[in-house]
Coordinates of C-alpha atoms and ligand atoms in Angstrom, one line a residue:
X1 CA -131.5 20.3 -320.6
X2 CA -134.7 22.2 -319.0
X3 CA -137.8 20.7 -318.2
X4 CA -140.1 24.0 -320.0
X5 CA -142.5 25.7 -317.7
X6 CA -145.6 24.1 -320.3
X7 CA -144.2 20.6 -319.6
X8 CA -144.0 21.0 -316.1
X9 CA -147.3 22.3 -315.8
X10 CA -149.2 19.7 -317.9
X11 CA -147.1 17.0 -315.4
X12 CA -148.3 18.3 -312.8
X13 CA -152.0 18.8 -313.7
X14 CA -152.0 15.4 -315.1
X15 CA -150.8 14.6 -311.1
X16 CA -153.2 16.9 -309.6
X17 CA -155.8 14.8 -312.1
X18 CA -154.4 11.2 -310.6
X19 CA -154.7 12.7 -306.9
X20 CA -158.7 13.6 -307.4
X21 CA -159.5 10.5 -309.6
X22 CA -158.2 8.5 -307.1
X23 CA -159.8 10.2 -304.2
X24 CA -163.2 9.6 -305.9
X25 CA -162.8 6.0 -307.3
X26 CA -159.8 4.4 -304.8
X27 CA -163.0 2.1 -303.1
X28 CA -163.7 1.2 -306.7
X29 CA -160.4 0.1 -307.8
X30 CA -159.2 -3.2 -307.8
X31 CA -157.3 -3.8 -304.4
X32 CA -154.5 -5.8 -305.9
X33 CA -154.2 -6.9 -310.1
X34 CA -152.2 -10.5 -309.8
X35 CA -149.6 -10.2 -312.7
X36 CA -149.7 -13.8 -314.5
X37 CA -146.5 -12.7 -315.9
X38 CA -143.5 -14.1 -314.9
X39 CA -140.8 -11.4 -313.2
X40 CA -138.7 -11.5 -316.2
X41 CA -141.5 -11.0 -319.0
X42 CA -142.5 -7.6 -316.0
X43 CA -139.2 -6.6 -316.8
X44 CA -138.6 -6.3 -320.1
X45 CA -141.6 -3.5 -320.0
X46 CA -139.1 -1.6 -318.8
X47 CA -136.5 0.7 -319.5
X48 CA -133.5 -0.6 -318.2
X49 CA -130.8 1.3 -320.4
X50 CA -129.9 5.0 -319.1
X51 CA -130.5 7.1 -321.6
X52 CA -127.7 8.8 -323.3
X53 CA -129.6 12.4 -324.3
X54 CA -133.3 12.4 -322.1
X55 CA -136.7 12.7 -323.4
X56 CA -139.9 15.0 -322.5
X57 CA -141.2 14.6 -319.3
X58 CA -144.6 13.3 -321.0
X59 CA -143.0 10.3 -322.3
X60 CA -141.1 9.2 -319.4
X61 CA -144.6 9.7 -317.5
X62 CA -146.4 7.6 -320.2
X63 CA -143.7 4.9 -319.6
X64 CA -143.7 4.8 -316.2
X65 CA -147.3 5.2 -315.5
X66 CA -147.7 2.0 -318.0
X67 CA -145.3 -0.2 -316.7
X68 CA -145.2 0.4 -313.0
X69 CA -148.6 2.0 -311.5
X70 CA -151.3 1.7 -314.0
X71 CA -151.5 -2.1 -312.7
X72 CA -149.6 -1.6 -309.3
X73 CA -151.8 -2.6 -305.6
X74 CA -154.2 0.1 -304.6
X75 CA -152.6 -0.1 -301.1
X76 CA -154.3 3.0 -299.9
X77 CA -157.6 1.9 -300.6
X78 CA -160.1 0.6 -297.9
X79 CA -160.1 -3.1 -298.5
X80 CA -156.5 -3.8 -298.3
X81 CA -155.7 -5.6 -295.2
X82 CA -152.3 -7.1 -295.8
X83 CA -149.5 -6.3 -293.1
X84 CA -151.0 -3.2 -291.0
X85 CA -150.9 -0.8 -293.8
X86 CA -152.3 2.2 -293.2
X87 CA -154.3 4.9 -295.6
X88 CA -152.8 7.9 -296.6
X89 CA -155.0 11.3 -295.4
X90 CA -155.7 13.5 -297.9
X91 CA -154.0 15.8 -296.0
X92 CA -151.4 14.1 -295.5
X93 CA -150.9 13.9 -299.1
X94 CA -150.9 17.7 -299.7
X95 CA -148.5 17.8 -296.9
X96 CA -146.3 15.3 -298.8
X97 CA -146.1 17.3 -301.6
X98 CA -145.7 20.4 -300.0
X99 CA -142.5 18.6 -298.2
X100 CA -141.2 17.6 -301.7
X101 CA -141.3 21.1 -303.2
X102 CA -139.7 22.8 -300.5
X103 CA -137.2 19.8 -300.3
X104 CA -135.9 20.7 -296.6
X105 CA -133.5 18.7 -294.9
X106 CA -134.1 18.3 -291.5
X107 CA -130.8 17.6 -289.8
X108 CA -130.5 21.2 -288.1
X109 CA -132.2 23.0 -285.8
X110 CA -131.4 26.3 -287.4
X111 CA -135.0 28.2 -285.9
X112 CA -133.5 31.9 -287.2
X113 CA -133.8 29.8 -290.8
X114 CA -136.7 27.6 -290.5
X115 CA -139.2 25.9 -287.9
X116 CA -139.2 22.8 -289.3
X117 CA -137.5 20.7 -286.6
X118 CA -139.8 22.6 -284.0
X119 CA -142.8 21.5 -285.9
X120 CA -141.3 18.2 -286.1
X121 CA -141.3 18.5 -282.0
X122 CA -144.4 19.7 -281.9
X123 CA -146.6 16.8 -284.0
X124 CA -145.0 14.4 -281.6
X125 CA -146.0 15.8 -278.8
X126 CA -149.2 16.1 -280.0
X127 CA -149.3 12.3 -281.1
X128 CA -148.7 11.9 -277.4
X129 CA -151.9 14.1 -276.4
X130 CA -153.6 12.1 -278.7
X131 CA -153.0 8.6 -277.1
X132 CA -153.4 10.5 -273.0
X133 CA -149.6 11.1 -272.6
X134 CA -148.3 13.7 -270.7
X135 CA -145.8 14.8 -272.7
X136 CA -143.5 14.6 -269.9
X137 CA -143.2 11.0 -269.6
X138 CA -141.3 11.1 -273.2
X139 CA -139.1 14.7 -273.3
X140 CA -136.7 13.3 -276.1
X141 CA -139.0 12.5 -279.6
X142 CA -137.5 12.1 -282.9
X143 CA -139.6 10.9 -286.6
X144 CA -137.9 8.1 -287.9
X145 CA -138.3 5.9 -291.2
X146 CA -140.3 3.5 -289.6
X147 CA -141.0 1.7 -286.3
X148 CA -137.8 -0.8 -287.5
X149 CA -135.9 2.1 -287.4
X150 CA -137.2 3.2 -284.1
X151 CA -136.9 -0.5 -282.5
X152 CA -132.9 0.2 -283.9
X153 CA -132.4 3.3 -281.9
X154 CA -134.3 1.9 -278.7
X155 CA -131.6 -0.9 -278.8
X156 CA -128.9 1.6 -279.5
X157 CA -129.5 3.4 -277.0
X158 CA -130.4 0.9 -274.6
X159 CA -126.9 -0.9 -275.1
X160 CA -125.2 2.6 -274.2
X161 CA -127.3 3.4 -271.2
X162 CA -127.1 -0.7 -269.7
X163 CA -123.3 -0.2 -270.4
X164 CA -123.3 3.0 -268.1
X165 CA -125.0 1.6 -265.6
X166 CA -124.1 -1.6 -265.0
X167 CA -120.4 -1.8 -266.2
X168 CA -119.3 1.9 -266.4
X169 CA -118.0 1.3 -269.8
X170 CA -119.3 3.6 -272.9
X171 CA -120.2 1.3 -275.6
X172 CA -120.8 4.2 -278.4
X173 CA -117.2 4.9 -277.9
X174 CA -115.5 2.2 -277.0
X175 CA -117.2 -1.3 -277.6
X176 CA -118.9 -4.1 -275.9
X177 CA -115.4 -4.7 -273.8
X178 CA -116.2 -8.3 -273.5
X179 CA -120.1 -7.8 -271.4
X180 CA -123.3 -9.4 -273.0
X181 CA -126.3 -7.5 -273.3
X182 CA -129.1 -9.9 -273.8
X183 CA -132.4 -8.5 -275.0
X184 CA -135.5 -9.8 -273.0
X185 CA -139.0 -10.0 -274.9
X186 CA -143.1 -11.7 -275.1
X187 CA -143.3 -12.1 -279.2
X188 CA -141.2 -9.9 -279.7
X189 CA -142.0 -8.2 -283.4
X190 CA -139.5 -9.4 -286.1
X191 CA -138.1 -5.8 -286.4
X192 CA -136.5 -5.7 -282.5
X193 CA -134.9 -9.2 -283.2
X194 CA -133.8 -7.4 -286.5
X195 CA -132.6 -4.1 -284.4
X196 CA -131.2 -6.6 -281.7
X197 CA -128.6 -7.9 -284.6
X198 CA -127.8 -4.3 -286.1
X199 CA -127.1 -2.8 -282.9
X200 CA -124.3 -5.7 -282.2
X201 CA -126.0 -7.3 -279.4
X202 CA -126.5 -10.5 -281.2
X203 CA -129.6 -12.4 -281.9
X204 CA -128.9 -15.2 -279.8
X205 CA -128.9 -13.2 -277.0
X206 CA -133.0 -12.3 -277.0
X207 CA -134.6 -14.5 -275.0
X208 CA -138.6 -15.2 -274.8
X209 CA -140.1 -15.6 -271.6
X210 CA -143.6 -15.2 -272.5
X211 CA -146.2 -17.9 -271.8
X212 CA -148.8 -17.3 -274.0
X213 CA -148.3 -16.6 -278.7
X214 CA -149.7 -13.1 -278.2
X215 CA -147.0 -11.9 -275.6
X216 CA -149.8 -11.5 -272.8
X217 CA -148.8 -12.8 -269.7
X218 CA -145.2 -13.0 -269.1
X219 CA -142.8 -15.6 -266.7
X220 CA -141.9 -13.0 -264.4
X221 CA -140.2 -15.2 -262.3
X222 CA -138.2 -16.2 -264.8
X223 CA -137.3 -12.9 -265.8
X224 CA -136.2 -11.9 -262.3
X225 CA -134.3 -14.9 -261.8
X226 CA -132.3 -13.9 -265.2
X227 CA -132.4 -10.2 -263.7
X228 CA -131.0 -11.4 -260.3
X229 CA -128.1 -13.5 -261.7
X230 CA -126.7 -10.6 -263.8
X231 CA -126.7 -8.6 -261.0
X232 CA -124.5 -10.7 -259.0
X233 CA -121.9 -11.1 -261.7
X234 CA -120.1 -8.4 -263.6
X235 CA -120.6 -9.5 -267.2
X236 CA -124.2 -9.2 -268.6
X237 CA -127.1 -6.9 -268.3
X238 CA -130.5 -6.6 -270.0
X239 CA -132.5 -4.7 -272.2
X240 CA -136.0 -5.7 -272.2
X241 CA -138.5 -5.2 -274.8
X242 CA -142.6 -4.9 -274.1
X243 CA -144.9 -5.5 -277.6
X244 CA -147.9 -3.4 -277.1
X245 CA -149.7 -4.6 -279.7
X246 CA -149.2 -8.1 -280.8
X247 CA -149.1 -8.8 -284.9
X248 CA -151.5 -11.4 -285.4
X249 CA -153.7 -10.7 -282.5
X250 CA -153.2 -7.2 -281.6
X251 CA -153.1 -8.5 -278.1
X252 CA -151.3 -6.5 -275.5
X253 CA -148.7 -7.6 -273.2
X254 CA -150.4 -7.4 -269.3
X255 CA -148.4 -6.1 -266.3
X256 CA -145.8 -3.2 -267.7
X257 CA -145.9 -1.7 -264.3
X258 CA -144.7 -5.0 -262.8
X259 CA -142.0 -5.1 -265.6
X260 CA -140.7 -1.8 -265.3
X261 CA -140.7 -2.2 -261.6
X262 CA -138.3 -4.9 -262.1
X263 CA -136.3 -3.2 -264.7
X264 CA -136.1 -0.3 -261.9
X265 CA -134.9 -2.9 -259.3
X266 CA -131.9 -4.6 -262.0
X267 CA -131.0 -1.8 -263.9
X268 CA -132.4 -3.2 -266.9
X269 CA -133.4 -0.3 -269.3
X270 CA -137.5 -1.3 -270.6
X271 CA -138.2 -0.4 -274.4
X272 CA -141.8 -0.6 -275.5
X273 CA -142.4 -1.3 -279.3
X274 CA -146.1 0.2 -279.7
X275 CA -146.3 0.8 -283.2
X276 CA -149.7 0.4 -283.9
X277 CA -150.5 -0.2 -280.3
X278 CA -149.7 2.6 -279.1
X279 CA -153.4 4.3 -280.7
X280 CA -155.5 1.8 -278.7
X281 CA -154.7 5.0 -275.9
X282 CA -156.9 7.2 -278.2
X283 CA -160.6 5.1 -277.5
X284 CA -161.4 5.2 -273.7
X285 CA -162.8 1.5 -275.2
X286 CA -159.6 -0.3 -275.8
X287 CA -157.2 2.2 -273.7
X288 CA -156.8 0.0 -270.9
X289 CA -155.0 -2.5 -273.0
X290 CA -152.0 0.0 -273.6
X291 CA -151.9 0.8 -270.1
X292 CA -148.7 2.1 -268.6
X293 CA -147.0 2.5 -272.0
X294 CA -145.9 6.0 -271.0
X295 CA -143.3 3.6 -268.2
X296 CA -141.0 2.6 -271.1
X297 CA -137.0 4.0 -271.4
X298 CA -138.0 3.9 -274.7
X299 CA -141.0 3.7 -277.0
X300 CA -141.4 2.9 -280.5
X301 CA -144.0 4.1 -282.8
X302 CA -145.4 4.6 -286.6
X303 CA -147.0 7.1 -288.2
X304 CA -147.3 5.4 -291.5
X305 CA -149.8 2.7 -290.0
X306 CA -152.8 3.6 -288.5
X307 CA -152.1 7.6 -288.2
X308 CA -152.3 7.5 -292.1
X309 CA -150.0 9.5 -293.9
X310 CA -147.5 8.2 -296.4
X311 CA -144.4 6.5 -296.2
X312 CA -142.1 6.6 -294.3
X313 CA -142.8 8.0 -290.8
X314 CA -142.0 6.2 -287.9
X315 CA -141.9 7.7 -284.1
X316 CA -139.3 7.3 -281.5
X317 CA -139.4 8.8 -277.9
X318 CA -137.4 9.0 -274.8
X319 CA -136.7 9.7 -271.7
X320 CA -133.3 9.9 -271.8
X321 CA -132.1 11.8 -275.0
X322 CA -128.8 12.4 -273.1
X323 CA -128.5 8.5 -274.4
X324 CA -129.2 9.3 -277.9
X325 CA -126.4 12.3 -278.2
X326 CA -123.9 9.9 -276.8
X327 CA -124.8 7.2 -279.5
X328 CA -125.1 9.4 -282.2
X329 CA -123.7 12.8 -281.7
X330 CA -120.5 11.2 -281.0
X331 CA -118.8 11.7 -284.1
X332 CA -118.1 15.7 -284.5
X333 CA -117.8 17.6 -287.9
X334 CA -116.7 21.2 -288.2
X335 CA -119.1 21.9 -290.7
X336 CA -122.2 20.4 -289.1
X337 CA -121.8 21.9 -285.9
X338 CA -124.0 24.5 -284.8
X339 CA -123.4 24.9 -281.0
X340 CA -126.3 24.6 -278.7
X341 CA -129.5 24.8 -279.8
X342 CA -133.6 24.7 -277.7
X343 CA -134.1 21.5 -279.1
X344 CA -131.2 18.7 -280.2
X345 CA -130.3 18.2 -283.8
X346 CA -131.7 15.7 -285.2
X347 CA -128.5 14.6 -287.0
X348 CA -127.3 14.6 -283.2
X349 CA -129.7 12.2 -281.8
X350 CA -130.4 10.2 -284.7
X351 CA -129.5 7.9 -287.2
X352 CA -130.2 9.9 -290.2
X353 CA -128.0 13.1 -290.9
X354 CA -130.0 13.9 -294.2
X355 CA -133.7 13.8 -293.1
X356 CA -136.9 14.3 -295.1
X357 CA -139.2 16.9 -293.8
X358 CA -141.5 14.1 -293.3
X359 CA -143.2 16.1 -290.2
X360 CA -144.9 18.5 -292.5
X361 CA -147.6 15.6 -293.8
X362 CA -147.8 14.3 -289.9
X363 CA -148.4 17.9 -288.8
X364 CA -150.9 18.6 -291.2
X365 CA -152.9 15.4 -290.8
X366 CA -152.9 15.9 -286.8
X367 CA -154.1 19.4 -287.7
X368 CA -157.0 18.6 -290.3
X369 CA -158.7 15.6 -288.4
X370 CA -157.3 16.3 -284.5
X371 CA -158.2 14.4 -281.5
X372 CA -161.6 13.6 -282.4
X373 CA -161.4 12.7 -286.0
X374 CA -158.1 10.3 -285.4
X375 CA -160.0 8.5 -282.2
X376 CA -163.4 8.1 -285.3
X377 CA -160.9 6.7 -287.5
X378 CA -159.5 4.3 -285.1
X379 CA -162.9 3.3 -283.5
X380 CA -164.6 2.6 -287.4
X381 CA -161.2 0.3 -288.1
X382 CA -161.5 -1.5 -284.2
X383 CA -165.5 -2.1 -285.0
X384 CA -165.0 -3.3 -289.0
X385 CA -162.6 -6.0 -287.3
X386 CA -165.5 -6.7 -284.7
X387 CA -167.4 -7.3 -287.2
X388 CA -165.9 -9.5 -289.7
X389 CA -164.4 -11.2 -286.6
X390 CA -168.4 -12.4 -285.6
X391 CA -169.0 -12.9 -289.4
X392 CA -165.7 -15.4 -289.9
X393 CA -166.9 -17.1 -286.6
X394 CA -170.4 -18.2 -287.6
X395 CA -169.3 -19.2 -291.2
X396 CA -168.8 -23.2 -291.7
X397 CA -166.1 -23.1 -293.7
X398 CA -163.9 -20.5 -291.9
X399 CA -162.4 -20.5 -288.5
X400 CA -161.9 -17.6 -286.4
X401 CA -158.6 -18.1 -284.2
X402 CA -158.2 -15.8 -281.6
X403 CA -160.8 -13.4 -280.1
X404 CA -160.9 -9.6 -281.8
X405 CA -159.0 -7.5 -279.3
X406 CA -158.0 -4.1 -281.9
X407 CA -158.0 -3.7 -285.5
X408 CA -156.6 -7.5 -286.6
X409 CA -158.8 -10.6 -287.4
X410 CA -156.6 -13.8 -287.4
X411 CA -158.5 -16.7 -289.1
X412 CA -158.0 -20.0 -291.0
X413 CA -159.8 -21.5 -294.0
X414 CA -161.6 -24.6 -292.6
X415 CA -163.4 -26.1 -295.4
X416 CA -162.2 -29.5 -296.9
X417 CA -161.0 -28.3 -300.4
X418 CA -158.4 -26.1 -298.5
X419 CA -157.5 -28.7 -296.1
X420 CA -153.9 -29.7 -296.8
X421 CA -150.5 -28.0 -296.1
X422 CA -150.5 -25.2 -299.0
X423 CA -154.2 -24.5 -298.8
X424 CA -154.3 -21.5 -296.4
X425 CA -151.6 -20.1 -298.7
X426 CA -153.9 -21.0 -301.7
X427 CA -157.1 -19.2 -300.4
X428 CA -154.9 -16.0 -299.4
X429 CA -154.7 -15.9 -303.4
X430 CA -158.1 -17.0 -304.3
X431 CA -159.0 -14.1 -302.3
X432 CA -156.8 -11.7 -303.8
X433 CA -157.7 -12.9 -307.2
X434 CA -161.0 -11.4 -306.4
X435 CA -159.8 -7.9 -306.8
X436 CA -162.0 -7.6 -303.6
X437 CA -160.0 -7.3 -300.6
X438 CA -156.4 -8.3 -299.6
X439 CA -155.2 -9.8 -296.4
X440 CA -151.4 -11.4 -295.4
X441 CA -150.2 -14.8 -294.3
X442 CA -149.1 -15.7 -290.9
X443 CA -148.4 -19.0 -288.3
X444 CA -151.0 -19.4 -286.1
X445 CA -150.5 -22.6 -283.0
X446 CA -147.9 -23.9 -285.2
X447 CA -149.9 -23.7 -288.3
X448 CA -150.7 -21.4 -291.1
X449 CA -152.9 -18.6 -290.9
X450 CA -154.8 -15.4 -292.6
X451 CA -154.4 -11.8 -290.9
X452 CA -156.6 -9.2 -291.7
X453 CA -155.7 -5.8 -290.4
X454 CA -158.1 -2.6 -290.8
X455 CA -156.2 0.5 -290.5
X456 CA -157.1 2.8 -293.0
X457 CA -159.6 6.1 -292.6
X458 CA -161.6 5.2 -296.1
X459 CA -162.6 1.8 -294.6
X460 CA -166.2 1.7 -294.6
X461 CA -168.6 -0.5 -292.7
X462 CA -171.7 -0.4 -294.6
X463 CA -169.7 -0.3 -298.1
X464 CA -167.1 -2.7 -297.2
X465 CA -167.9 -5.4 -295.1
X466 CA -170.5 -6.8 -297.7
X467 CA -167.5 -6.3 -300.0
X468 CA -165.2 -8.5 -298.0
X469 CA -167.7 -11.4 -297.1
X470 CA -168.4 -11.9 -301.0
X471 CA -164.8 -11.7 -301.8
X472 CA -164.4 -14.4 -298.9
X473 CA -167.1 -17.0 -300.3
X474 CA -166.0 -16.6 -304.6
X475 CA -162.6 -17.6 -302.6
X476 CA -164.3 -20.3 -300.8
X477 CA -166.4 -21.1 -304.6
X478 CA -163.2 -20.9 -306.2
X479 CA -162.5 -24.5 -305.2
X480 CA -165.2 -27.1 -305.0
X481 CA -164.8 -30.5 -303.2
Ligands
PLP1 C1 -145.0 -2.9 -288.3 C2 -144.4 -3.1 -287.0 C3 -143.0 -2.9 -286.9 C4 -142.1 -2.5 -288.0 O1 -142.5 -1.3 -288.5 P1 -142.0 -0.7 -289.9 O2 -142.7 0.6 -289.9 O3 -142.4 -1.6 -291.0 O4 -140.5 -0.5 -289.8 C5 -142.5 -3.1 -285.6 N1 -143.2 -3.5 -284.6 C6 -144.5 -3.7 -284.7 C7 -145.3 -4.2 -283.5 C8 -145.1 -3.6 -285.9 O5 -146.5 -3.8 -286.0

């Protein structure tokens, strides 16, 4: 069956149509719809049978536009605060459809074809000039799916080079042989504990010695005692892991020059997960809280956070790509080899074998805004937080909990009504039942807390923050005492 060229076309109009109406009206939209269905009754709208013959492309838009976006979250729009979520450039977008009609696959480096892993190079180094890196301090750069992805190479690769260098073992080819690798960290995001278990080294074996819930100031001593005690045995090393950029705080972890000194001393290889932190380089404001990031063995990043363009784009660099061949250009296929090439194949240094082209949105975002536009971006999202931070603070009924150090305001709903063990989980919803503004749970000293992240280009202060402070008090009227 063919698709005819009139169907196509009045598809693709009706997307171009979609794209501009929601360009124009995304501020107006609701930020979330709550569905008061259950899952099931959500489910039987739709089609769950494959069809035996198809039908026109219209219908199955009709049907899928009904059941699963006409109502779905407006997650790129400027009031939607939940996780650190990111925008999506409208250049980005046109880059992301430009990647899906061409449908490359970026696992070669075939440049007499196509420069698509060299522009793939070329918009990470240039995220790097963004943030005040040389480029030097991170030769080996790949896009990933997504800073979790990212934290799972660092550890992969970590594991190989500490198995090197401290045991002369190759763990890529030949296993653990019976050493422990344990995985030092300050708060460590959920997603290296996660890369931690997938790359084998086991989760038991991360240990926390940071003093403080954001990851600031780290037991140093403690770490060097751990360091020191390895080294005079034969059976464990370390990997340790610095947050630049702490979830619920955006707080940054102090001292990496002392820690990578240390790691220098042990042989302890130092990965840095900086995946929104990273940006903080980009405003001579807030840059000195990401100093030294450019120390790290490793460093993870995203580009689908606060660089705004779509799912999924994560970063990776290193300085020692020689690690990533050896973990994953192990494995040799006749038909995938293409000698040597300028830069290393991506299926060679990797995960992925089969990769998106999902530089071309990245490249044309970094392109379109550059230097200054990205550092405006980041600057409007750092001063929104500022300023909702000072609002939340002076309000009776709310309770700002930690100082505003980035783009994250971590508060608490104070007033009585909410004042019992499911309440702050109960206001998160009043306030998404406004259609106003939506923001994410966390723990907070033990207890339950609200996270409010800005990190999208369309967020605007004079628009939005009177936006967000009436969504915040019909939450608070919601529920009289
Ligand atoms: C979001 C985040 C991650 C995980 O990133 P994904 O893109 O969701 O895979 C890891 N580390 C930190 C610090 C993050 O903020």
């Amino acid at each position: 069956m063919n698709i005819s060229r009139t169907d196509l076309q009045a598809a693709l109009e009706r997307v171009v149509q979609i794209a501009l109406d929601r360009n124009d009206h995304l501020p107006e939209l609701p930020v979330v719809q709550m569905n008061q269905n259950t899952d099931q009754a959500e489910t039987q709208l739709l089609t769950s049978r494959l069809p035996t013959t198809g039908q026109p492309l219209d219908k199955t838009f009709d049907q899928v536009f009904d059941s699963v976006l006409k109502e779905a979250p407006n997650a790129n729009g400027p009031r939607f605060f939940g996780l650190i979520t990111g925008g999506t450039t409208p250049a980005s977008i046109v880059g992301d459809f430009l990647a899906t009609l061409y449908d490359l696959n970026v696992a070669l480096h075939l440049p007499k074809e196509t420069n698509a892993v060299t522009i793939e190079q070329l918009a990470l180094d240039m995220v790097l000039d963004l943030c005040q890196i040389p480029r030097e301090a991170y030769p080996g750069k790949l896009l990933t799916t997504g800073a979790t992805a990212s934290n799972t190479m660092g550890m992969m690769i970590a594991r190989q080079w500490v198995g090197k260098k401290r045991f002369n073992i190759d763990i890529a080819e030949d296993g653990f042989c019976g050493k422990v690798i344990k995985v030092i960290g300050g708060r460590a995001h959920s997603s290296v504990i996660k890369a931690v278990g997938v790359a084998g080294l086991g989760r038991g074996n991360y240990i926390d010695v940071s003093l403080d819930q954001r990851g600031y100031k780290w037991d140093l001593e403690k770490m060097e005692t751990i360091l020191k005690a390895q080294r005079n045995g034969d059976s464990e090393g370390s990997i340790v892991v610095v947050g630049c950029g702490e979830i619920n705080t955006g707080g940054f972890t102090a001292d990496i020059d002392k820690i990578r000194a240390l790691c220098t001393q042990y042989d302890a290889w130092l990965h840095i997960d900086a995946a929104f932190g990273l940006y903080a380089r980009a405003m001579p404001s807030h840059a000195a809280f990401a100093a030294n990031i450019e120390m790290g063995d490793s460093m993870t990043s995203d580009a689908h956070k606060w660089l705004n363009v779509p799912y999924d784009c994560g970063l990776f660099y290193t300085k020692h790509i020689d690690m990533c061949s050896e973990v994953f250009g192990g494995a040799k296929s006749a038909y995938l080899d293409t000698g040597k090439t300028s830069i290393p194949q991506p299926l060679s240094v990797g995960i992925e074998n089969s990769r998106r082209f999902r530089a071309l949105p990245l490249y044309m975002s970094l392109l379109t805004y550059g230097a200054k536009g990205y550092q405006e971006i980041f600057e409007s999202n750092c001063n929104f937080a500022v300023r909702l931070g000072e609002w939340i603070d002076q309000h009776p009924d709310l309770e700002l909990l930690a100082p505003v150090y980035l783009h994250t305001v971590l508060f608490r709903v104070s007033a009585k009504p909410w004042a019992h063990p499911e309440g702050n989980d109960q206001f998160i919803e009043a306030i998404k039942g406004t259609e106003k503004a939506y923001v994410t749970k966390t723990v907070w000293d033990g207890q339950p807390a609200i996270r409010a992240a800005m990190s999208n280009w369309r967020t605007e202060l004079d628009r939005d923050l009177p936006i967000v402070q009436q969504a915040l008090e019909e939450a608070l009227q919601s529920r009289t005492a």
